[in-house]
PDB file of C-alpha atoms in Angstrom:
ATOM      1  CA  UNK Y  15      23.662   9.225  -1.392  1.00  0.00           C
ATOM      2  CA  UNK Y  16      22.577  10.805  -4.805  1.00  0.00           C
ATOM      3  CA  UNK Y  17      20.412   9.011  -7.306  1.00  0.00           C
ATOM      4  CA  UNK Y  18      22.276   7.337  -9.948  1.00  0.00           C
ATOM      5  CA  UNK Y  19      20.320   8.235 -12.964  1.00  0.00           C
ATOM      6  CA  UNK Y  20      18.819   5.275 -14.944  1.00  0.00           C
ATOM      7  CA  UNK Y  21      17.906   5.103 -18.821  1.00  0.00           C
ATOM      8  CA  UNK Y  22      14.272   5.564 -19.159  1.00  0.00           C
ATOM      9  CA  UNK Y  23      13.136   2.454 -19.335  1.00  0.00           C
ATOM     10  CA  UNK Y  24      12.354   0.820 -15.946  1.00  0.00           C
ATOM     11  CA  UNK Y  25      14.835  -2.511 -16.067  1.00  0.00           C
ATOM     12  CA  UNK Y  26      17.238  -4.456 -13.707  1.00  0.00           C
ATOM     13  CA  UNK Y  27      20.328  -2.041 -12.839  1.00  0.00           C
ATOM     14  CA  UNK Y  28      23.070  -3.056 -10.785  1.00  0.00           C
ATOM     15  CA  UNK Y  29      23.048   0.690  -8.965  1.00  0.00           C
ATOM     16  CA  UNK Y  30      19.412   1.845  -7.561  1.00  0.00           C
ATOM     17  CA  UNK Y  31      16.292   0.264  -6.971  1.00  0.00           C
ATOM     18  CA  UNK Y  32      14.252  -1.499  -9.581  1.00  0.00           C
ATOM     19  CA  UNK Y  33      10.820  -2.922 -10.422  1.00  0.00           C
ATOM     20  CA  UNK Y  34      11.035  -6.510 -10.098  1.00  0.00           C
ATOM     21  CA  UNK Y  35       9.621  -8.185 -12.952  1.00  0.00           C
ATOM     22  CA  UNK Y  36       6.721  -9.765 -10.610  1.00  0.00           C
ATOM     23  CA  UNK Y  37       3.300  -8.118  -9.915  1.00  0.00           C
ATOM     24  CA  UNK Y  38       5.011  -6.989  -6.784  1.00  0.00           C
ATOM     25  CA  UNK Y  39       7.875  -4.720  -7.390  1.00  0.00           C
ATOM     26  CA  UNK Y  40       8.734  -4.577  -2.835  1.00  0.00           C
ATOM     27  CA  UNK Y  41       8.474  -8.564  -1.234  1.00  0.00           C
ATOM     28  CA  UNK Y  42       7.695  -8.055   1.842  1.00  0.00           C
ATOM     29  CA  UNK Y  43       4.655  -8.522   4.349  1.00  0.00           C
ATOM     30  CA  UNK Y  44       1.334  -6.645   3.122  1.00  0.00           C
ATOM     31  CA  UNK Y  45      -1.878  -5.505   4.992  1.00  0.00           C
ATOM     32  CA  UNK Y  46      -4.012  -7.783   6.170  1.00  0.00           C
ATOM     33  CA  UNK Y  47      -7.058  -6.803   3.216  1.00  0.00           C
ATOM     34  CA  UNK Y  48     -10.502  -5.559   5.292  1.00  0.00           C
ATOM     35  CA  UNK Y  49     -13.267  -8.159   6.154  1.00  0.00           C
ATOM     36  CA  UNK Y  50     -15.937  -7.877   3.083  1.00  0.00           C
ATOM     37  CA  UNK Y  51     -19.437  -7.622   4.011  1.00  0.00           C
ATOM     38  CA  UNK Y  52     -21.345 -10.887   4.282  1.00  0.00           C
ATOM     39  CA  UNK Y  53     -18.025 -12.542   4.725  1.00  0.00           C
ATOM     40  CA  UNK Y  54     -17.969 -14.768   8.110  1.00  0.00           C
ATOM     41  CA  UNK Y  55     -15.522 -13.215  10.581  1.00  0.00           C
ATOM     42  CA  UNK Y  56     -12.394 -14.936  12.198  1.00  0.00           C
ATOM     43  CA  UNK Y  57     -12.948 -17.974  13.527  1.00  0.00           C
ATOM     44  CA  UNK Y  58     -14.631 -18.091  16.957  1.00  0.00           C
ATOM     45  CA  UNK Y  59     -12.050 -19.270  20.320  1.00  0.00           C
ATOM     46  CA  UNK Y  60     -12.174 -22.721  21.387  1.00  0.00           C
ATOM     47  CA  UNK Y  61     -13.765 -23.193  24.804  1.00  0.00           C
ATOM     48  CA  UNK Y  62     -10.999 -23.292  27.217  1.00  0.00           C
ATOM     49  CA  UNK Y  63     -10.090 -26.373  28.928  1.00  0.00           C
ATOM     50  CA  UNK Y  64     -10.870 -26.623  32.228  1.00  0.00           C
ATOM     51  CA  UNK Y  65      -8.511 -25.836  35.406  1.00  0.00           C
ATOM     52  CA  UNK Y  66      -7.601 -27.849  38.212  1.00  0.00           C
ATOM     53  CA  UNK Y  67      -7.340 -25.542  41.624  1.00  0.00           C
ATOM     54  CA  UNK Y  68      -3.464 -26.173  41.490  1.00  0.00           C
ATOM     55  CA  UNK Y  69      -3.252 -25.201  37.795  1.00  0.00           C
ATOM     56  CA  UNK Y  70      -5.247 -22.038  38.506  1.00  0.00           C
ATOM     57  CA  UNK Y  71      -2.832 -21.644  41.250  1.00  0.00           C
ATOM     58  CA  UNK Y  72      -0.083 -21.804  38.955  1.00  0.00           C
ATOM     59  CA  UNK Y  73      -1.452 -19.663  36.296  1.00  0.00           C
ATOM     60  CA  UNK Y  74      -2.529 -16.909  38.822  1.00  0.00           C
ATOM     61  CA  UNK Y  75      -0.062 -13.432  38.212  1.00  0.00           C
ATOM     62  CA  UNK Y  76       1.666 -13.009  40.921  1.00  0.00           C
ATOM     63  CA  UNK Y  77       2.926  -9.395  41.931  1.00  0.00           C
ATOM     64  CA  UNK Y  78       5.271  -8.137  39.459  1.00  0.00           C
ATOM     65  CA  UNK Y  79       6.778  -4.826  38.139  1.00  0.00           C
ATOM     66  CA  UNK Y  80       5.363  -3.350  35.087  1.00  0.00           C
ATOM     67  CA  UNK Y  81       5.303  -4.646  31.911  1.00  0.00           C
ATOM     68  CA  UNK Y  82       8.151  -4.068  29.234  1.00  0.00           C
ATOM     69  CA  UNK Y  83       7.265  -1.596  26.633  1.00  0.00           C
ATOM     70  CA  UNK Y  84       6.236  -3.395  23.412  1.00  0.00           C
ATOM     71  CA  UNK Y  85       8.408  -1.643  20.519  1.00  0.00           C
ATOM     72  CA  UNK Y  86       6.644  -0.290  17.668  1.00  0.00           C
ATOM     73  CA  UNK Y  87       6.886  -1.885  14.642  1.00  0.00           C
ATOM     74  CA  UNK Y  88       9.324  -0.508  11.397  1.00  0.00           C
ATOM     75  CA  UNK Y  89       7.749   1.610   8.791  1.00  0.00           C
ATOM     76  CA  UNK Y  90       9.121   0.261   5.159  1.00  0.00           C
ATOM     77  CA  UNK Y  91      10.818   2.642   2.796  1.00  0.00           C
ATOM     78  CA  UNK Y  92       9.652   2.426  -0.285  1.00  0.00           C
ATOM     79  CA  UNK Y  93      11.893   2.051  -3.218  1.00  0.00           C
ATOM     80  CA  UNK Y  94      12.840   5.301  -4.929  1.00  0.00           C
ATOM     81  CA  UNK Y  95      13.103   4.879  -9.040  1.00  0.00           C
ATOM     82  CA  UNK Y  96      14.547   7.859 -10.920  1.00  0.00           C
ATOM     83  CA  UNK Y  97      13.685   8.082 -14.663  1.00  0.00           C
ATOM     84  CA  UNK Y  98      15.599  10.901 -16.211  1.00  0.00           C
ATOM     85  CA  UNK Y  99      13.396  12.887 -18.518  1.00  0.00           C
ATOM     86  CA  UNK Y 100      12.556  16.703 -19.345  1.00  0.00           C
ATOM     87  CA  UNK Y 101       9.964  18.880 -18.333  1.00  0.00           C
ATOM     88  CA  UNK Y 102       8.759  18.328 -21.608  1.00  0.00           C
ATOM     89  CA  UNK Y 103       9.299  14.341 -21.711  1.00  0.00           C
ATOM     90  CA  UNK Y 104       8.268  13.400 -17.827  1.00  0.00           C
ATOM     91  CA  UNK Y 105       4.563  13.022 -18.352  1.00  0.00           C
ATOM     92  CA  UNK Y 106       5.159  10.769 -21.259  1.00  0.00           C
ATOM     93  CA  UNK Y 107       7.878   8.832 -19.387  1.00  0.00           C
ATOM     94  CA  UNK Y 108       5.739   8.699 -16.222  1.00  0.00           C
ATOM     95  CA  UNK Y 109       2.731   7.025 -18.615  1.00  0.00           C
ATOM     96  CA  UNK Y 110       5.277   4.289 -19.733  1.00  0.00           C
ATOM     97  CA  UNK Y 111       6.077   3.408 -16.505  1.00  0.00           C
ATOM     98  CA  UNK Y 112       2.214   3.420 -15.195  1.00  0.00           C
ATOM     99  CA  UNK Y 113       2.333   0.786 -18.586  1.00  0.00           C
ATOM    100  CA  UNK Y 114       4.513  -1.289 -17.450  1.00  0.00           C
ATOM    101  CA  UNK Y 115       3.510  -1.690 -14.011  1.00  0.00           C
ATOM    102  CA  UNK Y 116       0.102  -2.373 -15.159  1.00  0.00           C
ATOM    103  CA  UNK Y 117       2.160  -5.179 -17.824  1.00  0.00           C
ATOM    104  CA  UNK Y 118       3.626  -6.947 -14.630  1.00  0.00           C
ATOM    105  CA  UNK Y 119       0.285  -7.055 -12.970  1.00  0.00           C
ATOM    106  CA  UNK Y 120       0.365  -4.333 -10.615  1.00  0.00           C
ATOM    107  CA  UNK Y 121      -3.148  -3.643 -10.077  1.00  0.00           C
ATOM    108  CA  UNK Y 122      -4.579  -0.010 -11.676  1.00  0.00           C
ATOM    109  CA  UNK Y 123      -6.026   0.937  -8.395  1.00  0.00           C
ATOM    110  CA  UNK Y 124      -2.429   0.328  -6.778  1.00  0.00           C
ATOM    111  CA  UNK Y 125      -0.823   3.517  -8.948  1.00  0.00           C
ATOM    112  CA  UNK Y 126      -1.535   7.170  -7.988  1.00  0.00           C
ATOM    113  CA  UNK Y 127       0.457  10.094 -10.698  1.00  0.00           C
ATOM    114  CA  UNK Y 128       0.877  13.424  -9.837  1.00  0.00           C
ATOM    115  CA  UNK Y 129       2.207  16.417 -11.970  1.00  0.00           C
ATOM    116  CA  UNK Y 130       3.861  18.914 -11.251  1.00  0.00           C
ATOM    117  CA  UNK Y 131       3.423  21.163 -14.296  1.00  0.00           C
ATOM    118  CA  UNK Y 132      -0.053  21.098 -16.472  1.00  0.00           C
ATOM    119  CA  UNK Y 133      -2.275  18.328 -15.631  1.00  0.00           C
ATOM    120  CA  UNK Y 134      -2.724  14.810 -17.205  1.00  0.00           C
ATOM    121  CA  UNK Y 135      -5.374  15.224 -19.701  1.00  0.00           C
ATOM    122  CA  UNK Y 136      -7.208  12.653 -17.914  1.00  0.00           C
ATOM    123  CA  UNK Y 137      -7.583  14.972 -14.411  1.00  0.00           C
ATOM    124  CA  UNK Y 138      -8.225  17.523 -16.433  1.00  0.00           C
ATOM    125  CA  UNK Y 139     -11.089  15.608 -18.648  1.00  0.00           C
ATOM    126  CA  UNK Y 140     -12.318  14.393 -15.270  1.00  0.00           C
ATOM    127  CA  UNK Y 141     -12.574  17.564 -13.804  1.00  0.00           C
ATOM    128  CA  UNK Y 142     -14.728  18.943 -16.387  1.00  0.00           C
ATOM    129  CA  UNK Y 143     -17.273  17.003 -14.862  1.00  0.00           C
ATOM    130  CA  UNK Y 144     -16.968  18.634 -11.809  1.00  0.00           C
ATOM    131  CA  UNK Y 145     -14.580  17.665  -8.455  1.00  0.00           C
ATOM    132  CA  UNK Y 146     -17.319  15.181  -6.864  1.00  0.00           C
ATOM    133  CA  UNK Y 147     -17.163  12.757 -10.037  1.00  0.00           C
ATOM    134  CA  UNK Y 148     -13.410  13.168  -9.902  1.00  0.00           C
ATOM    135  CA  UNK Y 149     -12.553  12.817  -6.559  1.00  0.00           C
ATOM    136  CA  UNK Y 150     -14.991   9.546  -6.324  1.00  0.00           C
ATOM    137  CA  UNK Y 151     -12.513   7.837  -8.862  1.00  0.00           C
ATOM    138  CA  UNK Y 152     -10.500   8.641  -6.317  1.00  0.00           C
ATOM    139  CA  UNK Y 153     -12.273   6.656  -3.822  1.00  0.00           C
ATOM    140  CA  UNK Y 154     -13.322   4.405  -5.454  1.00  0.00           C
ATOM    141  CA  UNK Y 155      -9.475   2.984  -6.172  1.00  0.00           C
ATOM    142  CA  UNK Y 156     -10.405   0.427  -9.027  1.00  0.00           C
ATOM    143  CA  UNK Y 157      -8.541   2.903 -11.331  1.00  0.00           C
ATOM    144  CA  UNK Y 158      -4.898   4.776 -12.173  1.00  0.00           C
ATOM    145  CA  UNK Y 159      -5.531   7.842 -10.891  1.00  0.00           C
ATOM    146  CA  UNK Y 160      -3.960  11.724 -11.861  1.00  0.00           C
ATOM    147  CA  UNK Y 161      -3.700  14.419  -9.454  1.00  0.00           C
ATOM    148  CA  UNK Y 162      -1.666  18.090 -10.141  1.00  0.00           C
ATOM    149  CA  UNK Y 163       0.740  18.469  -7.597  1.00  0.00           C
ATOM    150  CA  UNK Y 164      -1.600  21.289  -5.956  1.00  0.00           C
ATOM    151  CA  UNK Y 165      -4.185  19.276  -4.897  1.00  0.00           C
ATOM    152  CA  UNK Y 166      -2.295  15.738  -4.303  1.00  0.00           C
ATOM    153  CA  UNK Y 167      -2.497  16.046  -0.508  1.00  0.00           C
ATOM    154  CA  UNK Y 168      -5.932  14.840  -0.640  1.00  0.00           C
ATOM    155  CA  UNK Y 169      -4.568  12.042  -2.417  1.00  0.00           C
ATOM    156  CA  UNK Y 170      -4.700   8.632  -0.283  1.00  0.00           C
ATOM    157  CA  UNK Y 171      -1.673   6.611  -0.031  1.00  0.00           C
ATOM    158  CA  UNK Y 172      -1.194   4.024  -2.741  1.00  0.00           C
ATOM    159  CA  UNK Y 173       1.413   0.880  -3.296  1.00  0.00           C
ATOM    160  CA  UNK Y 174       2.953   3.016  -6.269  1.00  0.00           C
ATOM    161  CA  UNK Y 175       3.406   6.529  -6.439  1.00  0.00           C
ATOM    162  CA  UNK Y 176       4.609   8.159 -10.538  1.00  0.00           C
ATOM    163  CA  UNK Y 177       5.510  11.516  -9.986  1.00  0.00           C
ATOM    164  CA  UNK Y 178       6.110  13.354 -13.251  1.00  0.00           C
ATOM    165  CA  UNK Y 179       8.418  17.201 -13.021  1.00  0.00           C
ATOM    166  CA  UNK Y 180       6.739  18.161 -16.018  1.00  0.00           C
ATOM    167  CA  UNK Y 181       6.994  21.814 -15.115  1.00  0.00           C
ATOM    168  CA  UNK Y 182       5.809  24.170 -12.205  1.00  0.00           C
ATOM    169  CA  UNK Y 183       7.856  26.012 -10.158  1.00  0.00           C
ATOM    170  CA  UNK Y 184      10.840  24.444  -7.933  1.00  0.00           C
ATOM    171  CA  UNK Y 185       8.860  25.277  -4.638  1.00  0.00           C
ATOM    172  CA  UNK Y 186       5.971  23.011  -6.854  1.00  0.00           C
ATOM    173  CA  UNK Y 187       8.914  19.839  -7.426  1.00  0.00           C
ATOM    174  CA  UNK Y 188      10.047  20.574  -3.325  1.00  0.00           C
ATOM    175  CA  UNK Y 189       6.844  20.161  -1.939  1.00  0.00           C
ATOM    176  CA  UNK Y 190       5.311  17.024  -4.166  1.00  0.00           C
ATOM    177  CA  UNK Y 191       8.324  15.338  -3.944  1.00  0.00           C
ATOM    178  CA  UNK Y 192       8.727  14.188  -0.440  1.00  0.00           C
ATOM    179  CA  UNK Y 193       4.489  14.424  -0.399  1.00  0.00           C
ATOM    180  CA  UNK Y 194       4.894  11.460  -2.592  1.00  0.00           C
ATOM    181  CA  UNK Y 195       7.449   9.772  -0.931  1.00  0.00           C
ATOM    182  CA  UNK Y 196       5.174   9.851   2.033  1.00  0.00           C
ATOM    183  CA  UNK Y 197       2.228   8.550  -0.101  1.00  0.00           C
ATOM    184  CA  UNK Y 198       3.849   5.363  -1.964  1.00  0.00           C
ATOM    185  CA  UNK Y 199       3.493   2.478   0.235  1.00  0.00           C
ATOM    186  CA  UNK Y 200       5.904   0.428  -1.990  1.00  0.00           C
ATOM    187  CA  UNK Y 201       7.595   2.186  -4.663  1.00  0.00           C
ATOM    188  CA  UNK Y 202       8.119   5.537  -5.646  1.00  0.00           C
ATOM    189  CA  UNK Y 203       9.052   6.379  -9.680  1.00  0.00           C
ATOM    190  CA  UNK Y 204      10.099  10.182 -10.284  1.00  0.00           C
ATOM    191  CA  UNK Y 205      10.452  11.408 -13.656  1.00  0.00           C
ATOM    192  CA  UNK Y 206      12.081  14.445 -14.845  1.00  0.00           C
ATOM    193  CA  UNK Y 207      15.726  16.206 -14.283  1.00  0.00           C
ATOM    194  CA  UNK Y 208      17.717  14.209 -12.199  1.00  0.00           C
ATOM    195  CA  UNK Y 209      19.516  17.003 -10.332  1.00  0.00           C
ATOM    196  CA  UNK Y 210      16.442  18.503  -9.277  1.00  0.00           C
ATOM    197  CA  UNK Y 211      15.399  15.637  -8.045  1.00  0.00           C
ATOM    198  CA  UNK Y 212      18.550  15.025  -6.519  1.00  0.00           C
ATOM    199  CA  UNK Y 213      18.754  18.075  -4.662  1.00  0.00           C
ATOM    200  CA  UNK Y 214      15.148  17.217  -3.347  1.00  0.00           C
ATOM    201  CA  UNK Y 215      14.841  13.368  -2.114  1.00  0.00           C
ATOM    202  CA  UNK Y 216      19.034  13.167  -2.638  1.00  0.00           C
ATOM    203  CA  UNK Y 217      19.819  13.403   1.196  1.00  0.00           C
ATOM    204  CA  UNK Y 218      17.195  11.198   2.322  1.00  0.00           C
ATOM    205  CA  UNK Y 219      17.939   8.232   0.103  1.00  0.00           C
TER     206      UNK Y 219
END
């Protein structure tokens, strides 16, 4: 089904996905977050209660076929916003929506934006420092971070993806596109012409 193009503001429509006006724009279940060093671990098994020889008996498998296969679980789809815009427009569309994200307490290090015409002046200030400074940003994930299109693959996955068609050729627009669809864990926010984009991610949503 094609997108139905929304006004560029990101607000409740009655056609499309939307970002909820809580910190999380997807409810759902979320990753269990990594044990931090120094932190105790889970909490250690109870001894187990001791077995009478006829509960042993009881509990002892008995010959049986093979197991049923246990079914993987579902991958979520993240939501797919389209904010028409211009080549010339998309990167400053693409910053509102990073603002308001940020406004409804989405975390910074939550939000990856990638370009797909000249780079955000950010990536490129950051890159004048050289690719290791810029690409620890990247690891360090306590920020917003801007990657061109050309070099998004290295890109981890993050609960927001902004993808601004600010430009770039169409193969460019065809190839970041479903990259970032791949990379947003939650929600996915393109910005630019809406029958490009259409003609990209339009068949899979």
């Amino acid at each position: 089904m094609p997108l139905i193009p929304e006004e560029p503001q990101i607000h409740e429509s009655a056609q499309g996905p939307r970002i909820a006006p809580t910190p999380r724009p997807v409810p759902g279940p979320r990753p269990a977050a990594p044990s931090r060093p120094g932190r105790p671990g889970p909490p250690r098994p109870t001894a187990p209660t001791q077995r009478t020889p006829r509960d042993a008996a009881v509990a002892k498998p008995g010959p049986s076929g093979p197991a049923a296969p246990v079914s993987a679980p579902a991958v979520a789809t993240p939501q797919i916003q389209l904010i028409p815009a211009s080549a010339e427009g998309a990167l400053d569309a693409a910053e509102e929506a990073v603002d308001l994200l940020l406004e409804s307490g989405r975390a910074p290090g939550d939000v990856l934006v990638i370009t797909t015409g000249e780079q955000h002046p950010w990536a490129a200030h950051e890159l004048s420092f050289g690719e290791a400074s810029y690409w620890g940003q990247h690891d360090a994930g306590d920020d917003v971070f801007y990657a061109d299109a050309a070099v998004a693959s290295r890109a981890a996955s993050r609960a927001v993806v902004v993808v601004a068609v600010n430009g770039g050729s169409e193969d460019t627009a065809a190839t970041a596109l479903p990259l970032a669809l791949g990379r947003a864990g939650a929600l996915l926010i393109v910005c630019g012409d809406p029958q490009q984009i259409n003609s990209v991610l339009g068949a899979g949503v």
